[in-house]
Amino acid sequence: EMRGIAVTKAKAGDFTTALETARLIGDMSEQLSALHVIAIQQIKEGQLCAALEIAQQIFEPDERAEILYRIAHAQVDAGDFAAALVISQQLSGRTQREILLSEVAQAQAHRGEVVASLATSQSILNYEKRMEVLCEIIRTQLKDGEFIEALRNAQQINDMHQRAEVIHMIAQAHIEVGNFITALEIAQEHLEKKKAEIILPMVAQAQIHKGDVSAALETVNLIASSDKRTNALCIIAVMLAQIGKQEDAMAVFASAIEIAHSIENIKQRALSLMDIAVAQSEAGEKEAAHSAFTEAVHIAQTINSKIEKAGALLSIAIAQAQNGDQKRSSVAFSDAVLAAKEVQAGAGL
């Protein structure tokens, strides 16, 4: 009954009466429960100092740690990082302390307190949490235009996949502010081939937006994979067509077709021609698109693997249908079905 009164008073905001009542409870377990509720209510009301006084009176470790963590979390939300760090030293559980330190460091970084955030992160033993903080610091540095510092911090990340993602983010930030040369250097020097080939088309598109067609084409030529280079050229051609540079678009499509023809893998060659056809259709070049689709089908029909042939023909049929060529799509689809039946027959199905 006394616990119930204390809890009711606490929830009503009458903490003085709640505490007086709680201290009259004879059962220590009941008293602890009441004090816990009072402290939580005080935290909700922003009375953190009062809640901290209660926490210091609770001798049960887990109960005290929970209240201390909640107080510190509220302090982080209020921007009182120094107070939260003091409490972190009172948490005996490593996991809870690491979570709190990570929250403090990320909040510091989010507010632009990069030096303080880095200092806090040094106390975090868990690698993943320390890297979460570092990523938040890097995001802040990029927002503030501190690109060199961001790249330096990115190189501290041991995990190759995570480091690549962050460096990709840094390259994107350079693209957004027009630092195309730097973005290219970062992609080529700090990213493996596949990751770099994601950045290069992005740079080329940004260069087109800036009106620098020749620079965009030079950037695309840096892409090693023929199929990726073909795709990038298609994107550029469509962009040129959309801004009224139809002749330039046709010239770029011609380059894309030439590269597609050089692809050794027959299936990839067919699919690259399909991609060109789709882009030509989007650029308003319907006749050219029909020709590219037709060639893609012819090449797909020469694929030795029946499974790969069926897959390629089906992809082309779907692309033709989506681009309004139902008649030719039906032919490609029939060829795909025939190839699939040959696969079933060969497997004795």
GROMACS .gro file of C-alpha atoms in nm:
model
  349
    1GLU     CA    1   0.000   0.000   0.000
    2MET     CA    2   0.280   0.245   0.090
    3ARG     CA    3   0.457   0.166  -0.237
    4GLY     CA    4   0.136   0.237  -0.428
    5ILE     CA    5   0.101   0.576  -0.259
    6ALA     CA    6   0.464   0.665  -0.334
    7VAL     CA    7   0.427   0.569  -0.700
    8THR     CA    8   0.101   0.762  -0.736
    9LYS     CA    9   0.258   1.074  -0.583
   10ALA     CA   10   0.561   1.043  -0.809
   11LYS     CA   11   0.349   1.013  -1.121
   12ALA     CA   12   0.157   1.321  -1.008
   13GLY     CA   13   0.483   1.512  -0.979
   14ASP     CA   14   0.478   1.532  -0.599
   15PHE     CA   15   0.829   1.394  -0.552
   16THR     CA   16   0.877   1.525  -0.197
   17THR     CA   17   0.580   1.329  -0.065
   18ALA     CA   18   0.671   1.031  -0.283
   19LEU     CA   19   1.020   1.014  -0.131
   20GLU     CA   20   0.896   1.061   0.223
   21THR     CA   21   0.648   0.777   0.172
   22ALA     CA   22   0.905   0.550   0.006
   23ARG     CA   23   1.142   0.585   0.300
   24LEU     CA   24   0.870   0.464   0.537
   25ILE     CA   25   0.840   0.133   0.350
   26GLY     CA   26   0.981  -0.146   0.565
   27ASP     CA   27   1.031  -0.406   0.297
   28MET     CA   28   1.362  -0.321   0.124
   29SER     CA   29   1.256  -0.479  -0.205
   30GLU     CA   30   0.935  -0.272  -0.209
   31GLN     CA   31   1.128   0.042  -0.114
   32LEU     CA   32   1.380  -0.018  -0.393
   33SER     CA   33   1.096  -0.060  -0.643
   34ALA     CA   34   0.933   0.266  -0.529
   35LEU     CA   35   1.261   0.460  -0.544
   36HIS     CA   36   1.323   0.325  -0.894
   37VAL     CA   37   0.985   0.451  -1.016
   38ILE     CA   38   1.040   0.789  -0.851
   39ALA     CA   39   1.380   0.830  -1.014
   40ILE     CA   40   1.244   0.738  -1.357
   41GLN     CA   41   0.963   0.992  -1.319
   42GLN     CA   42   1.213   1.259  -1.214
   43ILE     CA   43   1.419   1.187  -1.526
   44LYS     CA   44   1.108   1.226  -1.739
   45GLU     CA   45   1.042   1.561  -1.573
   46GLY     CA   46   1.402   1.672  -1.631
   47GLN     CA   47   1.494   1.664  -1.263
   48LEU     CA   48   1.821   1.485  -1.330
   49CYS     CA   49   2.009   1.599  -1.019
   50ALA     CA   50   1.729   1.471  -0.795
   51ALA     CA   51   1.724   1.141  -0.982
   52LEU     CA   52   2.102   1.116  -0.944
   53GLU     CA   53   2.068   1.157  -0.566
   54ILE     CA   54   1.828   0.864  -0.559
   55ALA     CA   55   2.056   0.656  -0.777
   56GLN     CA   56   2.342   0.705  -0.531
   57GLN     CA   57   2.119   0.567  -0.254
   58ILE     CA   58   2.039   0.246  -0.441
   59PHE     CA   59   2.285  -0.029  -0.359
   60GLU     CA   60   2.151  -0.293  -0.598
   61PRO     CA   61   2.403  -0.269  -0.889
   62ASP     CA   62   2.173  -0.338  -1.184
   63GLU     CA   63   1.898  -0.106  -1.059
   64ARG     CA   64   2.148   0.174  -0.995
   65ALA     CA   65   2.313   0.122  -1.334
   66GLU     CA   66   1.981   0.143  -1.517
   67ILE     CA   67   1.892   0.473  -1.351
   68LEU     CA   68   2.239   0.616  -1.408
   69TYR     CA   69   2.224   0.519  -1.775
   70ARG     CA   70   1.884   0.683  -1.818
   71ILE     CA   71   2.011   0.999  -1.652
   72ALA     CA   72   2.316   1.008  -1.877
   73HIS     CA   73   2.103   0.945  -2.185
   74ALA     CA   74   1.887   1.245  -2.091
   75GLN     CA   75   2.203   1.451  -2.040
   76VAL     CA   76   2.323   1.356  -2.389
   77ASP     CA   77   1.989   1.464  -2.535
   78ALA     CA   78   2.027   1.795  -2.350
   79GLY     CA   79   2.382   1.842  -2.479
   80ASP     CA   80   2.543   1.807  -2.136
   81PHE     CA   81   2.814   1.573  -2.256
   82ALA     CA   82   3.055   1.639  -1.969
   83ALA     CA   83   2.798   1.525  -1.711
   84ALA     CA   84   2.716   1.215  -1.917
   85LEU     CA   85   3.085   1.125  -1.937
   86VAL     CA   86   3.116   1.154  -1.559
   87ILE     CA   87   2.830   0.908  -1.520
   88SER     CA   88   2.989   0.672  -1.773
   89GLN     CA   89   3.275   0.624  -1.526
   90GLN     CA   90   3.023   0.502  -1.266
   91LEU     CA   91   2.882   0.227  -1.489
   92SER     CA   92   3.045  -0.103  -1.400
   93GLY     CA   93   2.897  -0.295  -1.694
   94ARG     CA   94   3.123  -0.265  -1.999
   95THR     CA   95   2.842  -0.307  -2.254
   96GLN     CA   96   2.629  -0.034  -2.101
   97ARG     CA   97   2.928   0.198  -2.065
   98GLU     CA   98   3.030   0.141  -2.427
   99ILE     CA   99   2.678   0.216  -2.550
  100LEU     CA  100   2.674   0.540  -2.351
  101LEU     CA  101   3.018   0.648  -2.470
  102SER     CA  102   2.912   0.580  -2.829
  103GLU     CA  103   2.597   0.789  -2.782
  104VAL     CA  104   2.799   1.076  -2.636
  105ALA     CA  105   3.063   1.065  -2.910
  106GLN     CA  106   2.808   1.049  -3.192
  107ALA     CA  107   2.608   1.335  -3.041
  108GLN     CA  108   2.926   1.541  -3.009
  109ALA     CA  109   3.009   1.473  -3.374
  110HIS     CA  110   2.656   1.556  -3.483
  111ARG     CA  111   2.688   1.894  -3.310
  112GLY     CA  112   3.017   1.961  -3.481
  113GLU     CA  113   3.236   1.895  -3.176
  114VAL     CA  114   3.473   1.675  -3.377
  115VAL     CA  115   3.777   1.702  -3.149
  116ALA     CA  116   3.572   1.615  -2.841
  117SER     CA  117   3.404   1.329  -3.027
  118LEU     CA  118   3.739   1.184  -3.130
  119ALA     CA  119   3.860   1.209  -2.770
  120THR     CA  120   3.549   1.031  -2.639
  121SER     CA  121   3.579   0.759  -2.901
  122GLN     CA  122   3.926   0.670  -2.774
  123SER     CA  123   3.763   0.529  -2.460
  124ILE     CA  124   3.540   0.296  -2.663
  125LEU     CA  125   3.688  -0.054  -2.670
  126ASN     CA  126   3.432  -0.210  -2.903
  127TYR     CA  127   3.561  -0.173  -3.260
  128GLU     CA  128   3.219  -0.160  -3.429
  129LYS     CA  129   3.093   0.113  -3.198
  130ARG     CA  130   3.414   0.310  -3.238
  131MET     CA  131   3.372   0.289  -3.616
  132GLU     CA  132   3.010   0.407  -3.588
  133VAL     CA  133   3.142   0.716  -3.415
  134LEU     CA  134   3.413   0.764  -3.674
  135CYS     CA  135   3.155   0.746  -3.953
  136GLU     CA  136   2.945   1.011  -3.780
  137ILE     CA  137   3.255   1.229  -3.745
  138ILE     CA  138   3.330   1.186  -4.115
  139ARG     CA  139   2.973   1.284  -4.207
  140THR     CA  140   3.010   1.599  -3.999
  141GLN     CA  141   3.344   1.680  -4.158
  142LEU     CA  142   3.198   1.638  -4.506
  143LYS     CA  143   2.907   1.864  -4.416
  144ASP     CA  144   3.157   2.124  -4.298
  145GLY     CA  145   3.374   2.084  -4.609
  146GLU     CA  146   3.664   1.924  -4.423
  147PHE     CA  147   3.732   1.672  -4.699
  148ILE     CA  148   4.100   1.607  -4.628
  149GLU     CA  149   4.032   1.532  -4.260
  150ALA     CA  150   3.741   1.307  -4.357
  151LEU     CA  151   3.959   1.103  -4.592
  152ARG     CA  152   4.231   1.077  -4.328
  153ASN     CA  153   3.980   0.941  -4.076
  154ALA     CA  154   3.836   0.700  -4.334
  155GLN     CA  155   4.176   0.540  -4.373
  156GLN     CA  156   4.165   0.439  -4.005
  157ILE     CA  157   3.880   0.197  -4.080
  158ASN     CA  158   4.018  -0.155  -4.091
  159ASP     CA  159   3.717  -0.328  -4.242
  160MET     CA  160   3.768  -0.306  -4.620
  161HIS     CA  161   3.397  -0.306  -4.705
  162GLN     CA  162   3.313  -0.038  -4.450
  163ARG     CA  163   3.611   0.174  -4.554
  164ALA     CA  164   3.505   0.151  -4.918
  165GLU     CA  165   3.152   0.266  -4.831
  166VAL     CA  166   3.286   0.568  -4.641
  167ILE     CA  167   3.532   0.660  -4.917
  168HIS     CA  168   3.247   0.627  -5.166
  169MET     CA  169   3.054   0.877  -4.951
  170ILE     CA  170   3.355   1.114  -4.952
  171ALA     CA  171   3.383   1.092  -5.331
  172GLN     CA  172   3.012   1.168  -5.362
  173ALA     CA  173   3.057   1.476  -5.143
  174HIS     CA  174   3.330   1.600  -5.377
  175ILE     CA  175   3.101   1.545  -5.676
  176GLU     CA  176   2.821   1.743  -5.512
  177VAL     CA  177   3.044   2.051  -5.476
  178GLY     CA  178   3.199   2.014  -5.821
  179ASN     CA  179   3.537   1.874  -5.718
  180PHE     CA  180   3.535   1.627  -6.007
  181ILE     CA  181   3.910   1.577  -6.039
  182THR     CA  182   3.945   1.504  -5.668
  183ALA     CA  183   3.649   1.264  -5.681
  184LEU     CA  184   3.815   1.079  -5.968
  185GLU     CA  185   4.148   1.063  -5.784
  186ILE     CA  186   3.980   0.924  -5.473
  187ALA     CA  187   3.792   0.662  -5.676
  188GLN     CA  188   4.103   0.548  -5.861
  189GLU     CA  189   4.345   0.557  -5.567
  190HIS     CA  190   4.133   0.438  -5.277
  191LEU     CA  191   3.865   0.211  -5.425
  192GLU     CA  192   3.886  -0.127  -5.591
  193LYS     CA  193   3.777  -0.152  -5.954
  194LYS     CA  194   3.410  -0.243  -5.894
  195LYS     CA  195   3.358   0.036  -5.641
  196ALA     CA  196   3.538   0.290  -5.860
  197GLU     CA  197   3.315   0.200  -6.152
  198ILE     CA  198   3.017   0.318  -5.948
  199ILE     CA  199   3.174   0.659  -5.883
  200LEU     CA  200   3.300   0.727  -6.238
  201PRO     CA  201   2.954   0.738  -6.404
  202MET     CA  202   2.834   0.966  -6.125
  203VAL     CA  203   3.118   1.207  -6.202
  204ALA     CA  204   3.037   1.191  -6.573
  205GLN     CA  205   2.670   1.270  -6.511
  206ALA     CA  206   2.764   1.568  -6.294
  207GLN     CA  207   2.998   1.691  -6.566
  208ILE     CA  208   2.713   1.672  -6.819
  209HIS     CA  209   2.496   1.876  -6.583
  210LYS     CA  210   2.775   2.135  -6.582
  211GLY     CA  211   2.778   2.130  -6.964
  212ASP     CA  212   3.121   1.973  -7.000
  213VAL     CA  213   3.052   1.690  -7.246
  214SER     CA  214   3.415   1.624  -7.341
  215ALA     CA  215   3.517   1.589  -6.975
  216ALA     CA  216   3.226   1.349  -6.916
  217LEU     CA  217   3.336   1.131  -7.207
  218GLU     CA  218   3.695   1.131  -7.080
  219THR     CA  219   3.567   1.018  -6.741
  220VAL     CA  220   3.365   0.734  -6.895
  221ASN     CA  221   3.675   0.618  -7.084
  222LEU     CA  222   3.837   0.553  -6.746
  223ILE     CA  223   3.587   0.273  -6.680
  224ALA     CA  224   3.769  -0.053  -6.745
  225SER     CA  225   3.472  -0.290  -6.788
  226SER     CA  226   3.327  -0.269  -7.138
  227ASP     CA  227   2.971  -0.339  -7.023
  228LYS     CA  228   2.992  -0.077  -6.747
  229ARG     CA  229   3.140   0.174  -6.992
  230THR     CA  230   2.857   0.101  -7.236
  231ASN     CA  231   2.597   0.161  -6.965
  232ALA     CA  232   2.761   0.490  -6.867
  233LEU     CA  233   2.763   0.607  -7.229
  234CYS     CA  234   2.393   0.524  -7.255
  235ILE     CA  235   2.317   0.739  -6.951
  236ILE     CA  236   2.515   1.029  -7.098
  237ALA     CA  237   2.345   0.991  -7.438
  238VAL     CA  238   1.999   1.005  -7.279
  239MET     CA  239   2.098   1.313  -7.078
  240LEU     CA  240   2.224   1.484  -7.395
  241ALA     CA  241   1.903   1.401  -7.579
  242GLN     CA  242   1.697   1.542  -7.293
  243ILE     CA  243   1.874   1.880  -7.319
  244GLY     CA  244   1.829   1.895  -7.695
  245LYS     CA  245   2.173   1.778  -7.807
  246GLN     CA  246   2.044   1.499  -8.028
  247GLU     CA  247   2.346   1.485  -8.260
  248ASP     CA  248   2.583   1.452  -7.965
  249ALA     CA  249   2.355   1.184  -7.820
  250MET     CA  250   2.364   0.984  -8.143
  251ALA     CA  251   2.744   1.006  -8.153
  252VAL     CA  252   2.763   0.875  -7.796
  253PHE     CA  253   2.523   0.591  -7.880
  254ALA     CA  254   2.747   0.500  -8.174
  255SER     CA  255   3.045   0.476  -7.937
  256ALA     CA  256   2.840   0.261  -7.700
  257ILE     CA  257   2.747   0.022  -7.982
  258GLU     CA  258   3.109  -0.003  -8.091
  259ILE     CA  259   3.216  -0.095  -7.737
  260ALA     CA  260   2.928  -0.342  -7.701
  261HIS     CA  261   3.041  -0.520  -8.016
  262SER     CA  262   3.385  -0.569  -7.859
  263ILE     CA  263   3.251  -0.756  -7.555
  264GLU     CA  264   3.374  -1.115  -7.573
  265ASN     CA  265   3.106  -1.274  -7.355
  266ILE     CA  266   2.816  -1.335  -7.595
  267LYS     CA  267   2.544  -1.308  -7.332
  268GLN     CA  268   2.685  -0.983  -7.197
  269ARG     CA  269   2.721  -0.848  -7.551
  270ALA     CA  270   2.352  -0.918  -7.617
  271LEU     CA  271   2.242  -0.762  -7.290
  272SER     CA  272   2.458  -0.454  -7.347
  273LEU     CA  273   2.291  -0.405  -7.686
  274MET     CA  274   1.958  -0.446  -7.512
  275ASP     CA  275   2.056  -0.170  -7.266
  276ILE     CA  276   2.154   0.053  -7.558
  277ALA     CA  277   1.816  -0.012  -7.723
  278VAL     CA  278   1.631   0.081  -7.405
  279ALA     CA  279   1.833   0.404  -7.376
  280GLN     CA  280   1.777   0.487  -7.744
  281SER     CA  281   1.404   0.441  -7.694
  282GLU     CA  282   1.416   0.672  -7.393
  283ALA     CA  283   1.606   0.928  -7.602
  284GLY     CA  284   1.335   0.919  -7.867
  285GLU     CA  285   1.539   0.721  -8.122
  286LYS     CA  286   1.277   0.450  -8.182
  287GLU     CA  287   1.412   0.315  -8.513
  288ALA     CA  288   1.765   0.289  -8.375
  289ALA     CA  289   1.620   0.113  -8.070
  290HIS     CA  290   1.441  -0.144  -8.291
  291SER     CA  291   1.768  -0.216  -8.473
  292ALA     CA  292   1.961  -0.261  -8.147
  293PHE     CA  293   1.690  -0.488  -8.006
  294THR     CA  294   1.696  -0.699  -8.324
  295GLU     CA  295   2.072  -0.735  -8.308
  296ALA     CA  296   2.053  -0.822  -7.936
  297VAL     CA  297   1.809  -1.105  -8.016
  298HIS     CA  298   2.026  -1.239  -8.298
  299ILE     CA  299   2.333  -1.243  -8.075
  300ALA     CA  300   2.141  -1.402  -7.785
  301GLN     CA  301   2.034  -1.683  -8.018
  302THR     CA  302   2.402  -1.778  -8.066
  303ILE     CA  303   2.464  -1.836  -7.694
  304ASN     CA  304   2.577  -2.197  -7.644
  305SER     CA  305   2.431  -2.246  -7.297
  306LYS     CA  306   2.057  -2.312  -7.334
  307ILE     CA  307   1.990  -2.175  -6.985
  308GLU     CA  308   2.181  -1.853  -7.051
  309LYS     CA  309   2.018  -1.821  -7.394
  310ALA     CA  310   1.669  -1.854  -7.242
  311GLY     CA  311   1.753  -1.599  -6.973
  312ALA     CA  312   1.896  -1.345  -7.218
  313LEU     CA  313   1.607  -1.380  -7.462
  314LEU     CA  314   1.354  -1.344  -7.183
  315SER     CA  315   1.526  -1.025  -7.058
  316ILE     CA  316   1.521  -0.881  -7.411
  317ALA     CA  317   1.155  -0.978  -7.461
  318ILE     CA  318   1.056  -0.802  -7.139
  319ALA     CA  319   1.257  -0.490  -7.235
  320GLN     CA  320   1.093  -0.482  -7.579
  321ALA     CA  321   0.747  -0.511  -7.425
  322GLN     CA  322   0.819  -0.236  -7.175
  323ASN     CA  323   0.928  -0.012  -7.461
  324GLY     CA  324   0.612  -0.066  -7.666
  325ASP     CA  325   0.731  -0.327  -7.917
  326GLN     CA  326   0.485  -0.606  -7.838
  327LYS     CA  327   0.523  -0.781  -8.176
  328ARG     CA  328   0.900  -0.825  -8.156
  329SER     CA  329   0.870  -0.900  -7.784
  330SER     CA  330   0.644  -1.198  -7.864
  331VAL     CA  331   0.902  -1.340  -8.105
  332ALA     CA  332   1.186  -1.308  -7.848
  333PHE     CA  333   0.963  -1.458  -7.580
  334SER     CA  334   0.880  -1.757  -7.804
  335ASP     CA  335   1.252  -1.812  -7.865
  336ALA     CA  336   1.312  -1.796  -7.488
  337VAL     CA  337   1.040  -2.056  -7.426
  338LEU     CA  338   1.188  -2.281  -7.694
  339ALA     CA  339   1.533  -2.259  -7.534
  340ALA     CA  340   1.382  -2.334  -7.193
  341LYS     CA  341   1.206  -2.642  -7.332
  342GLU     CA  342   1.536  -2.763  -7.475
  343VAL     CA  343   1.687  -2.728  -7.125
  344GLN     CA  344   1.400  -2.936  -6.980
  345ALA     CA  345   1.437  -3.197  -7.251
  346GLY     CA  346   1.810  -3.224  -7.188
  347ALA     CA  347   1.746  -3.270  -6.819
  348GLY     CA  348   1.481  -3.536  -6.887
  349LEU     CA  349   1.204  -3.333  -6.724
   0.00000   0.00000   0.00000
